[in-house]
XYZ file of N, CA, C and O in Angstrom:
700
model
N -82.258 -156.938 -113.412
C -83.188 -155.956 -112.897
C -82.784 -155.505 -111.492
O -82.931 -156.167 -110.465
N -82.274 -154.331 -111.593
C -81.806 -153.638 -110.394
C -82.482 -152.681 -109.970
O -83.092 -152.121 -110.882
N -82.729 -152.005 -108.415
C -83.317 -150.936 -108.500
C -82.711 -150.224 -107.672
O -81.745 -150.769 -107.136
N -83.050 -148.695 -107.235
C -82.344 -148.062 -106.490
C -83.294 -147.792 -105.202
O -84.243 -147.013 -105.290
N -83.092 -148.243 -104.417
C -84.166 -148.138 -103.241
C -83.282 -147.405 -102.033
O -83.604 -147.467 -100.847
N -82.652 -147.026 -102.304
C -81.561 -145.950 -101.102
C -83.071 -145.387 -100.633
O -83.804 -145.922 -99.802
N -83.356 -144.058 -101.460
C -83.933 -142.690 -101.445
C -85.543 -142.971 -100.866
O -86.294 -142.119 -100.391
N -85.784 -144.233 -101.033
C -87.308 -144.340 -100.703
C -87.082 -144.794 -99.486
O -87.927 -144.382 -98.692
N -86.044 -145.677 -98.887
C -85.643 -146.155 -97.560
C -85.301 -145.210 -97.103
O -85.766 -145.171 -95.963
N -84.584 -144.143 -97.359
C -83.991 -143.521 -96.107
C -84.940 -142.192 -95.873
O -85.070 -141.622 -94.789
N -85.555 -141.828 -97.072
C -86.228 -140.503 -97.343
C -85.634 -139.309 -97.142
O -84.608 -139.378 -96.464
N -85.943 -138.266 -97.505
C -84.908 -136.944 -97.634
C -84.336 -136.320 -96.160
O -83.176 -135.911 -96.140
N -85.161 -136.252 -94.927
C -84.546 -136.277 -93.548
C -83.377 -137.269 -93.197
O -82.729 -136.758 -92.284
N -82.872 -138.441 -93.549
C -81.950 -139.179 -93.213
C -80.909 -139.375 -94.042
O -81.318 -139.454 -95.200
N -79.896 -139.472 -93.966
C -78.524 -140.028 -94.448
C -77.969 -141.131 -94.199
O -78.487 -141.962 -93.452
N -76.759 -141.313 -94.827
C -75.996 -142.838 -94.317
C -75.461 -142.098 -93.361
O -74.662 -142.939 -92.949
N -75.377 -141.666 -93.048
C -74.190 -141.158 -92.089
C -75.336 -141.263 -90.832
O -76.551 -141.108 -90.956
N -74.269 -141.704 -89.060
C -75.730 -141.468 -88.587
C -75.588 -139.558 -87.469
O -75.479 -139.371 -86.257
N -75.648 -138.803 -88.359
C -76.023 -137.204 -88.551
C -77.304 -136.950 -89.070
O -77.451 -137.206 -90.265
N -78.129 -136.566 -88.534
C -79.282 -136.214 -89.696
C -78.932 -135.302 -91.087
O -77.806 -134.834 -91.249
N -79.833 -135.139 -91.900
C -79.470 -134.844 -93.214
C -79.390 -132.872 -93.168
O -80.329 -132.132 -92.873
N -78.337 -132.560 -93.458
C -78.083 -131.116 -93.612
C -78.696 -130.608 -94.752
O -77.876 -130.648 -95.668
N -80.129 -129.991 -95.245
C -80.627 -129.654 -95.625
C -79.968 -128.810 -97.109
O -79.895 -127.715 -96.552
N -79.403 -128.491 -98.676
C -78.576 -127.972 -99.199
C -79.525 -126.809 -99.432
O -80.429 -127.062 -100.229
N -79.515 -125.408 -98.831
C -80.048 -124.228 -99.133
C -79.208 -123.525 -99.590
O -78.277 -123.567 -98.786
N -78.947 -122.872 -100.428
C -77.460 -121.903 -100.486
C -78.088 -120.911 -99.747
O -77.255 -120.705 -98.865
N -78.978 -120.196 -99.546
C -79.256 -118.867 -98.754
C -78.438 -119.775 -97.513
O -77.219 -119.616 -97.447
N -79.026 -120.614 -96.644
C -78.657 -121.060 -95.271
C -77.430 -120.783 -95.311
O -77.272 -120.054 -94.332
N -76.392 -120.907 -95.855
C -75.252 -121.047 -95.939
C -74.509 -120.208 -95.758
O -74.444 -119.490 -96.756
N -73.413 -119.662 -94.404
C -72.803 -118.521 -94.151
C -71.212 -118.408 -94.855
O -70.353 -119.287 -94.929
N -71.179 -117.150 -95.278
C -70.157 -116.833 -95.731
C -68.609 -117.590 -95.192
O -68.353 -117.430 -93.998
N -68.081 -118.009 -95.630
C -66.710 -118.673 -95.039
C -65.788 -117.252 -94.307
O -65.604 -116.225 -94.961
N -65.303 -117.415 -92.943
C -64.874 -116.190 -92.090
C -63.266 -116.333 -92.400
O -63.428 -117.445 -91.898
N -62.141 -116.295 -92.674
C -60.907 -115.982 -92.416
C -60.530 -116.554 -91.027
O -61.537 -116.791 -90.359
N -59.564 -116.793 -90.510
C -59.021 -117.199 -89.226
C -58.226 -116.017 -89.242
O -57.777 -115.544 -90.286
N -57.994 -115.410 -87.842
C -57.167 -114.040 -87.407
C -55.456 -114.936 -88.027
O -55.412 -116.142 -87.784
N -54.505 -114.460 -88.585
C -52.865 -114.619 -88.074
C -52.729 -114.443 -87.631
O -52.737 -113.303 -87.168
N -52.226 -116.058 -86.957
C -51.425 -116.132 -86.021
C -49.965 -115.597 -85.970
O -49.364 -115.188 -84.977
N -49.685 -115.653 -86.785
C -47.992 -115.501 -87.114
C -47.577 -114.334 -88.625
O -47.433 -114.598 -89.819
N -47.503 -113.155 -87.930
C -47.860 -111.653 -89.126
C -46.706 -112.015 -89.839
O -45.870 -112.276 -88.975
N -46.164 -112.185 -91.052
C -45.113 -111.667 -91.641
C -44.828 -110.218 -91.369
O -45.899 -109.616 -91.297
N -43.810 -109.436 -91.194
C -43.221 -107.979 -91.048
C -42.180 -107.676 -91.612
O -41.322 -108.557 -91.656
N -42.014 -106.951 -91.954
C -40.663 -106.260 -92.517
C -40.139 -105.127 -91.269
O -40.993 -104.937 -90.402
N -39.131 -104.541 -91.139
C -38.588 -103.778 -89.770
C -39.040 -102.196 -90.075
O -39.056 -101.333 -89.198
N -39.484 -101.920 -91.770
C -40.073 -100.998 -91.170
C -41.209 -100.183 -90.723
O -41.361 -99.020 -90.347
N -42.279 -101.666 -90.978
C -43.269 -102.128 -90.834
C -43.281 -101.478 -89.473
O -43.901 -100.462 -89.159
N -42.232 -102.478 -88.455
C -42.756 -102.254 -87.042
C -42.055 -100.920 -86.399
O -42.544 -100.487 -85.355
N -40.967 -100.274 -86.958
C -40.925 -98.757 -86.876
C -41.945 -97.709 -86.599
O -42.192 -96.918 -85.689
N -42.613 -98.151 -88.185
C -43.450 -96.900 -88.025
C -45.158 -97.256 -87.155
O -46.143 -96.526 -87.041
N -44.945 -98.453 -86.749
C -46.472 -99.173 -85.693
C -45.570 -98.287 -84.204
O -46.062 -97.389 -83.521
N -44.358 -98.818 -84.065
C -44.124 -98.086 -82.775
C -43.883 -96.455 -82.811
O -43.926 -95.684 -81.852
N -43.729 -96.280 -83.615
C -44.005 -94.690 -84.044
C -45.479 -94.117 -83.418
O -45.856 -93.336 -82.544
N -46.020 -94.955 -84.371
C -47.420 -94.741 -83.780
C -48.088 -94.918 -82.239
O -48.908 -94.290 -81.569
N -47.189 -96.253 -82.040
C -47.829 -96.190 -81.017
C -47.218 -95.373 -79.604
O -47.866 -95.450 -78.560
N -46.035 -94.658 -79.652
C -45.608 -93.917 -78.838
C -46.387 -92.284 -78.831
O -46.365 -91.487 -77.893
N -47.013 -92.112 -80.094
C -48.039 -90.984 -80.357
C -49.225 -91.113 -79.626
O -49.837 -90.087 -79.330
N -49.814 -92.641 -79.156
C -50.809 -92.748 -78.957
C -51.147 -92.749 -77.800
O -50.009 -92.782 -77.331
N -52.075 -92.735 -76.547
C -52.351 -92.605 -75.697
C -52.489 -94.385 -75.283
O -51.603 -94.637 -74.467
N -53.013 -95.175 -75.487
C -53.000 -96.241 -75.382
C -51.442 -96.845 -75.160
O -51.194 -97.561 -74.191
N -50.259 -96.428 -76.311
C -48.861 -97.104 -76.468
C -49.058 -98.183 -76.985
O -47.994 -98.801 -77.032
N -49.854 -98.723 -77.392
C -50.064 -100.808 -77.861
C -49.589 -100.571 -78.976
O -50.028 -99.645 -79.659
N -48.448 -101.480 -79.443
C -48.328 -101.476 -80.993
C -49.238 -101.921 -81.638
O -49.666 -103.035 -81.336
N -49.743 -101.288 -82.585
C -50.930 -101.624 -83.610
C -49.962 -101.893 -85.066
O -48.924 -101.276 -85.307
N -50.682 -103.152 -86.112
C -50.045 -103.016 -87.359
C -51.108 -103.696 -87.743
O -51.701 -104.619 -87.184
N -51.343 -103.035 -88.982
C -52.868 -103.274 -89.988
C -53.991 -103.490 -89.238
O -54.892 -104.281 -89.519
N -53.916 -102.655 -88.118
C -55.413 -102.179 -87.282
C -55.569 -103.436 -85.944
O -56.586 -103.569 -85.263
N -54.540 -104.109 -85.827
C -54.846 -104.704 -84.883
C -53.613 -105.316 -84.193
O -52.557 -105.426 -84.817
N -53.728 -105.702 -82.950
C -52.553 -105.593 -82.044
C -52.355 -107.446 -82.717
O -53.100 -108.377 -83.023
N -50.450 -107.073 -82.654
C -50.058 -108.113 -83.552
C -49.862 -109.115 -82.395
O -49.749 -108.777 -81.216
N -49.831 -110.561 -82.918
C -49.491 -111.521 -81.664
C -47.929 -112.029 -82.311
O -47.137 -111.123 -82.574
N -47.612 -113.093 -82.497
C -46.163 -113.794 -83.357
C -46.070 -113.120 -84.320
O -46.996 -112.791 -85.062
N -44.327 -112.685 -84.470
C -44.252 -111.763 -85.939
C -43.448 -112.455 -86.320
O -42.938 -113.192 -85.477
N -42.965 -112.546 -87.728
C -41.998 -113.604 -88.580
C -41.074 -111.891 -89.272
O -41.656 -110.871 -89.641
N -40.001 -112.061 -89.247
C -38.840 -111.377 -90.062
C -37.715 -112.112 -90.240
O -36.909 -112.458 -89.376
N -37.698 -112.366 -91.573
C -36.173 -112.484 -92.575
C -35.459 -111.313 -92.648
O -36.036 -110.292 -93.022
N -34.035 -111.291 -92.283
C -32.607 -110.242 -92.189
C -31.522 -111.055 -91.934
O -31.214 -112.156 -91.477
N -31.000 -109.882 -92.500
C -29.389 -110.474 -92.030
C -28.741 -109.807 -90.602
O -28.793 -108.668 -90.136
N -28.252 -110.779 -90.244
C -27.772 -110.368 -88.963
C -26.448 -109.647 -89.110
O -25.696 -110.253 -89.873
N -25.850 -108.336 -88.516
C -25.262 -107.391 -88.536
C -24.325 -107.756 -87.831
O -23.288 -108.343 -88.143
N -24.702 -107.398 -86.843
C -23.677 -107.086 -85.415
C -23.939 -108.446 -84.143
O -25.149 -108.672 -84.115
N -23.359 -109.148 -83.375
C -23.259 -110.306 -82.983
C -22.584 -110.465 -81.544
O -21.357 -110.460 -81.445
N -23.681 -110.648 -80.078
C -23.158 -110.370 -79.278
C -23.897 -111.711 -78.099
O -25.021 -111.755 -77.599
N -22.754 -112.648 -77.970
C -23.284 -113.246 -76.878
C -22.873 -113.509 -75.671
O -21.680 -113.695 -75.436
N -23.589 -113.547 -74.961
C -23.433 -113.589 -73.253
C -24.194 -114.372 -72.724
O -25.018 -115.019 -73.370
N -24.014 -114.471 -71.110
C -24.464 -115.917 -70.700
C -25.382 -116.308 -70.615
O -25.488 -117.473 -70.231
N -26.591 -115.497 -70.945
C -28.099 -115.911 -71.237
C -28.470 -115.445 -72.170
O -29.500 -116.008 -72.542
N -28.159 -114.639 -72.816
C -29.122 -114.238 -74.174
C -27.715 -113.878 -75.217
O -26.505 -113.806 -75.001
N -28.619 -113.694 -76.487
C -27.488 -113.035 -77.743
C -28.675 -111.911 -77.969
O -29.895 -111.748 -77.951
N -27.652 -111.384 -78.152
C -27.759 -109.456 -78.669
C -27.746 -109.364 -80.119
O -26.861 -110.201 -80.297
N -27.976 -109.080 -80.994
C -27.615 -108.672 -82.451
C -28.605 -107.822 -83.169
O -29.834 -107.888 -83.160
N -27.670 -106.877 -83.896
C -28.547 -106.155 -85.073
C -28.944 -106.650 -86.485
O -28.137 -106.913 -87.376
N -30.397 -106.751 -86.583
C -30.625 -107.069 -87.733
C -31.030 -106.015 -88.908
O -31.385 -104.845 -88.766
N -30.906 -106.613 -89.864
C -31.093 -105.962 -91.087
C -31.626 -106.474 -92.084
O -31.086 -107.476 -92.554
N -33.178 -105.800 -92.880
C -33.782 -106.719 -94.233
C -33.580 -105.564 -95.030
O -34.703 -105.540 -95.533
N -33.146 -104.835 -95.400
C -33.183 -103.895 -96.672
C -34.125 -102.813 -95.949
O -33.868 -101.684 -96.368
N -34.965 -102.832 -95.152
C -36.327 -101.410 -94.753
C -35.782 -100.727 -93.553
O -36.151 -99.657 -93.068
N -34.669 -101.676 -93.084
C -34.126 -100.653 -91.901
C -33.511 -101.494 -90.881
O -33.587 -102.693 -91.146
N -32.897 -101.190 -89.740
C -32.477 -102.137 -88.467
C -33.504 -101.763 -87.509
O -34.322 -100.860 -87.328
N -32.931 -103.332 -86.732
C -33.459 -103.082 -85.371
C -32.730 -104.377 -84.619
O -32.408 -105.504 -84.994
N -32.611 -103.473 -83.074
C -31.884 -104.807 -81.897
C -32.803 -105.785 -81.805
O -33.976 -105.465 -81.997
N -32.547 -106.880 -81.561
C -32.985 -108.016 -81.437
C -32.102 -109.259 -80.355
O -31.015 -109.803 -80.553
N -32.929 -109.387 -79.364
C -32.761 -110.200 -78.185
C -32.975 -111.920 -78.201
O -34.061 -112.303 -78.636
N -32.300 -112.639 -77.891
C -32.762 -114.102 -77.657
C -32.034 -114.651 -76.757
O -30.860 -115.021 -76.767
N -33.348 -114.682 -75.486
C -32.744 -115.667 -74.159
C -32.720 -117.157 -74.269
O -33.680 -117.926 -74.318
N -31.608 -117.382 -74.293
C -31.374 -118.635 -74.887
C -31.115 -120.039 -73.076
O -30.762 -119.891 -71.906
N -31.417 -120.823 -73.666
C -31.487 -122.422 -72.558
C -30.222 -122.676 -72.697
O -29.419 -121.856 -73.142
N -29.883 -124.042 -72.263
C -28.961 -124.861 -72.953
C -29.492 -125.965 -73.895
O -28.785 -126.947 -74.120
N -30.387 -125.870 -74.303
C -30.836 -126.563 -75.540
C -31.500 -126.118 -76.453
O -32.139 -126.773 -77.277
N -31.359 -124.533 -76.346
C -30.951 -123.623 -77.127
C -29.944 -123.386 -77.909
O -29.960 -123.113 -79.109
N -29.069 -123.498 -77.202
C -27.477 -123.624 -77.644
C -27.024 -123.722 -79.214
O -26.404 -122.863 -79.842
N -27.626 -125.348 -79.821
C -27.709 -125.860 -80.882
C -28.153 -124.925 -82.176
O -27.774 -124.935 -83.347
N -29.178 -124.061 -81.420
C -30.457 -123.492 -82.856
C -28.976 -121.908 -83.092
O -28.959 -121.120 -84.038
N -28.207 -121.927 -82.185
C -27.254 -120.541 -82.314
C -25.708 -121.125 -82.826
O -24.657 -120.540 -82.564
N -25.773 -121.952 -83.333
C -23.950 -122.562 -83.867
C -24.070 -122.609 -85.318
O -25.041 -122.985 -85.974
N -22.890 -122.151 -85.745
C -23.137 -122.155 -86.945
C -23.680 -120.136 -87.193
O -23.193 -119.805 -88.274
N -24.148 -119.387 -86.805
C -24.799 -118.479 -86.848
C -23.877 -117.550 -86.335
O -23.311 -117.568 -85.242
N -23.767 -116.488 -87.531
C -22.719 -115.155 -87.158
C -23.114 -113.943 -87.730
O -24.336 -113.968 -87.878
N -22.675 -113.000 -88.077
C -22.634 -111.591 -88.792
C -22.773 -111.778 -89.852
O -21.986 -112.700 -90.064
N -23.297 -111.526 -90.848
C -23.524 -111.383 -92.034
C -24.020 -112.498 -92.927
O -23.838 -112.659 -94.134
N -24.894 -113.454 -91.786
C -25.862 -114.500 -92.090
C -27.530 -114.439 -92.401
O -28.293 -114.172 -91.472
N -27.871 -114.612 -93.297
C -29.863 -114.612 -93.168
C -30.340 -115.138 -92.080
O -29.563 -116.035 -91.753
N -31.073 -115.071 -91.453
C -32.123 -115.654 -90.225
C -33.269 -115.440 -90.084
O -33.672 -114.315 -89.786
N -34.019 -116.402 -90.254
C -35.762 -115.934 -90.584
C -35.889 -116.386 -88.863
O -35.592 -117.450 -88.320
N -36.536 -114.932 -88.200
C -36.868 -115.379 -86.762
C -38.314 -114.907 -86.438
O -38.969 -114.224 -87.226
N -38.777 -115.328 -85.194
C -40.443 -115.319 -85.070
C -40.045 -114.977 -83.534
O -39.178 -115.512 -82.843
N -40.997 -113.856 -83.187
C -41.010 -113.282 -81.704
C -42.085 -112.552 -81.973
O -42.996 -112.704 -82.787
N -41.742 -111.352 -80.799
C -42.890 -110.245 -80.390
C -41.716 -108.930 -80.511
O -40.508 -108.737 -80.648
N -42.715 -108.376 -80.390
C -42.031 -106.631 -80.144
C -42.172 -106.463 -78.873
O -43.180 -106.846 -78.280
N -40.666 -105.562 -77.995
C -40.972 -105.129 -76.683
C -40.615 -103.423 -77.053
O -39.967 -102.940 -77.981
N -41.231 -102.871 -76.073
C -41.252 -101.640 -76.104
C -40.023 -100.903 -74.615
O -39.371 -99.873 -74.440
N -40.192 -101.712 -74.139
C -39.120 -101.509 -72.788
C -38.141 -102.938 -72.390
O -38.434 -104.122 -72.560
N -37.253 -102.511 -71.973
C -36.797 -100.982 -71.652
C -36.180 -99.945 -72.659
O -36.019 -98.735 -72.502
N -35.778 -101.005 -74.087
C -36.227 -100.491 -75.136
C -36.345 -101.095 -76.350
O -36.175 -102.308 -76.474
N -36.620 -100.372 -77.263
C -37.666 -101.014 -78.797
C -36.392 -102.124 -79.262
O -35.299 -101.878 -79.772
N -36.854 -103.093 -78.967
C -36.162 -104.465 -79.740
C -37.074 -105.547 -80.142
O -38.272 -105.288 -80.021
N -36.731 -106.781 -80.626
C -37.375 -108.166 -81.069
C -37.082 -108.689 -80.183
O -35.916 -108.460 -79.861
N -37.784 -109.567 -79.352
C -37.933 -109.946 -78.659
C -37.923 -111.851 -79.646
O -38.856 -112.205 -80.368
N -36.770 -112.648 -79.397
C -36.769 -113.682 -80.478
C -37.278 -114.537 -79.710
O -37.092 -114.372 -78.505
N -38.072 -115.707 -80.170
C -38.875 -116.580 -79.301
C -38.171 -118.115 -79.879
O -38.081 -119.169 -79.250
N -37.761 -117.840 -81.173
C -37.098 -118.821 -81.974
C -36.204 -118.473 -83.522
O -36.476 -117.422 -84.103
N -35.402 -119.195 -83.971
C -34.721 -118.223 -85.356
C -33.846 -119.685 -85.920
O -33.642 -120.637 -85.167
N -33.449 -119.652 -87.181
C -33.096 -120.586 -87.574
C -32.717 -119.847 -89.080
O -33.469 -119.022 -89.598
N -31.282 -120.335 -89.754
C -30.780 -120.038 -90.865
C -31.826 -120.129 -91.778
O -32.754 -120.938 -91.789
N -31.558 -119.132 -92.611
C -32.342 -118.960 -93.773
C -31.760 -120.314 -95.137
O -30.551 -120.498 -94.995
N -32.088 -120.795 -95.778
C -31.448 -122.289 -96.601
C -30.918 -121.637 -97.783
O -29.740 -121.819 -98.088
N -31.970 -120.606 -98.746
C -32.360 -120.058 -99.895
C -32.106 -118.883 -99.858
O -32.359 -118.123 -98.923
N -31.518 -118.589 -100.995
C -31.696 -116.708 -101.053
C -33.225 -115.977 -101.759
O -33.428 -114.776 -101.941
N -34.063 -117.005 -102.032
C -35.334 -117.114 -102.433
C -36.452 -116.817 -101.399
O -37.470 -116.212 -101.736
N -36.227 -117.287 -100.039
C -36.653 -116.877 -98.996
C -36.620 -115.761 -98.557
O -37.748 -115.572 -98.102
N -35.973 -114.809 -98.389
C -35.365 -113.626 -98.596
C -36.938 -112.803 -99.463
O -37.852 -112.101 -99.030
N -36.747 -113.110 -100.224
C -37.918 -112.273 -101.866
C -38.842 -112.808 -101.266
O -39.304 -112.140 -100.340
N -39.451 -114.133 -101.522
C -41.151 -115.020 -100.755
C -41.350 -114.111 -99.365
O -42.443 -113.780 -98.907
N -40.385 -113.869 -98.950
C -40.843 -112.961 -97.191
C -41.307 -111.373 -97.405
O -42.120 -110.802 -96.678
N -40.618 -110.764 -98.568
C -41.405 -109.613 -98.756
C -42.476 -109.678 -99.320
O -43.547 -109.208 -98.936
N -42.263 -110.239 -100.222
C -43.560 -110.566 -100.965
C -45.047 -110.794 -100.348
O -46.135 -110.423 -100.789
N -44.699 -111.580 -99.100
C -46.045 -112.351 -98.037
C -46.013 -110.901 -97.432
O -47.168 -110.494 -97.309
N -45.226 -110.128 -97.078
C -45.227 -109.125 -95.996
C -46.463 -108.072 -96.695
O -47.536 -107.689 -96.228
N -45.809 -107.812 -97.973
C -46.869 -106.858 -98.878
C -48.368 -107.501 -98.982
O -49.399 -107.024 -98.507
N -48.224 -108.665 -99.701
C -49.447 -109.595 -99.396
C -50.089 -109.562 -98.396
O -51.290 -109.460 -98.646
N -49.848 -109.601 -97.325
C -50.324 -109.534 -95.696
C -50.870 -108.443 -95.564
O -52.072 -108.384 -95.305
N -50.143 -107.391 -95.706
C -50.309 -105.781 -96.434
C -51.894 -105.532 -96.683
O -52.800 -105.112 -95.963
N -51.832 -105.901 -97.793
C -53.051 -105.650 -98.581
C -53.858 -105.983 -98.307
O -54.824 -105.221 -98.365
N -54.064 -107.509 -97.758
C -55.201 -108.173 -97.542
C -55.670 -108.027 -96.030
O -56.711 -108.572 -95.662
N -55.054 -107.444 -95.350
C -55.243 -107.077 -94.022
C -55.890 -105.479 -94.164
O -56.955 -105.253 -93.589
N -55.374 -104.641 -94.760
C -56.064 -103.596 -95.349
C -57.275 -103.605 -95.512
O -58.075 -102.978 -94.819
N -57.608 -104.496 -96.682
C -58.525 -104.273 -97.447
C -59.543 -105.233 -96.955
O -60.320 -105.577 -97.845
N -59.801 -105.859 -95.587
C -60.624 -106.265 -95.116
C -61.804 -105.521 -94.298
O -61.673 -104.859 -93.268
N -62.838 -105.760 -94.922
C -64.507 -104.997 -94.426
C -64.393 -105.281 -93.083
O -64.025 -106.415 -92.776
N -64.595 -104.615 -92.372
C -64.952 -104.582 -90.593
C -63.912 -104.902 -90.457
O -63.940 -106.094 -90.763
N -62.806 -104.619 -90.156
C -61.679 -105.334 -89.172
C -61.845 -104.511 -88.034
O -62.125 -103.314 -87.979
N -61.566 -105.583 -86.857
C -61.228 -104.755 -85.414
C -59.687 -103.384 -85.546
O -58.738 -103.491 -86.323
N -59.822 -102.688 -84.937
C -58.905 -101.661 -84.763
C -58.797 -101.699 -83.898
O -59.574 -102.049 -83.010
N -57.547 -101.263 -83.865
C -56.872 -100.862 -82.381
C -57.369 -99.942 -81.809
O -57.799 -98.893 -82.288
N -57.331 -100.381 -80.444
C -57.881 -98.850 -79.380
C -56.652 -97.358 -79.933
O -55.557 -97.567 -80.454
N -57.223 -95.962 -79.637
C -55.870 -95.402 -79.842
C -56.248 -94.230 -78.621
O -55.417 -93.379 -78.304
């Protein structure tokens, strides 16, 4: 003869836990919000036609899918290959178009650039600068492993696309 005496001991205000008891209303209950990206997937000609825009605009802020981007991620192949004593220079390329691309490099930097030449994949993560003129600005970059990576990066880019689109209220950019 067992009984269950939890529910009469603790009564419906208390829990085991020592939190008081969170009441289960589904009305109470707010919609789950999205977290902003941090880190946009892009394609190059993605950010073409944002600086397009934003050289039209009175503001100048690059805008992409209505809001000013922070970390951007692009997979390309690197083109053209130029280094000097603080930074490497190179043109990249994903299939949507080129663009220059900058990385001021440390000396323990050094390492993440060996191995790395012309006509290699490189999935890199930076910002866009607009001066003194339109390049990537690389913050970090590292060989691509897969030629699968390559496809998964457009794919997220379009994905990103859409679902950045097709979001109710999003902030916009000033213009």
């Amino acid at each position: 003869l067992f009984f269950c005496t939890a529910p009469t001991m603790l009564g419906n205000s208390q829990s085991f836990a020592l939190t008081p008891a969170v009441p289960v209303d589904p009305a109470a209950r707010k919609p789950r919000q999205e977290e902003k990206h941090t880190v946009l997937p892009v394609s190059i000609r993605l950010l073409e036609t944002a600086a397009a825009r934003a050289a039209e605009s009175d503001s100048g802020s690059l805008c992409i899918h209505g809001s000013e981007p922070g970390m951007l991620l692009i997979v390309a192949v690197v083109e053209a290959w130029v280094q000097q004593s603080m930074s490497v220079e190179f043109r990249i390329n994903d299939g949507t178009g080129r663009l220059k691309a900058r990385y001021y490099i440390t000396d323990r930097q050094l390492k993440d650039l060996e191995g790395l030449g012309a006509g290699q994949y490189v999935s890199l993560f930076g910002n866009m600068r607009m001066a003194p003129e339109f390049h990537f600005a690389v913050a970090g970059l590292r060989p691509v492993r897969t030629a699968d990576e390559v496809s998964y990066h457009m794919i997220e880019v379009a994905h990103t696309a859409m679902k950045l689109q097709n979001e109710i209220g999003r902030a916009s950019c000033r213009e």
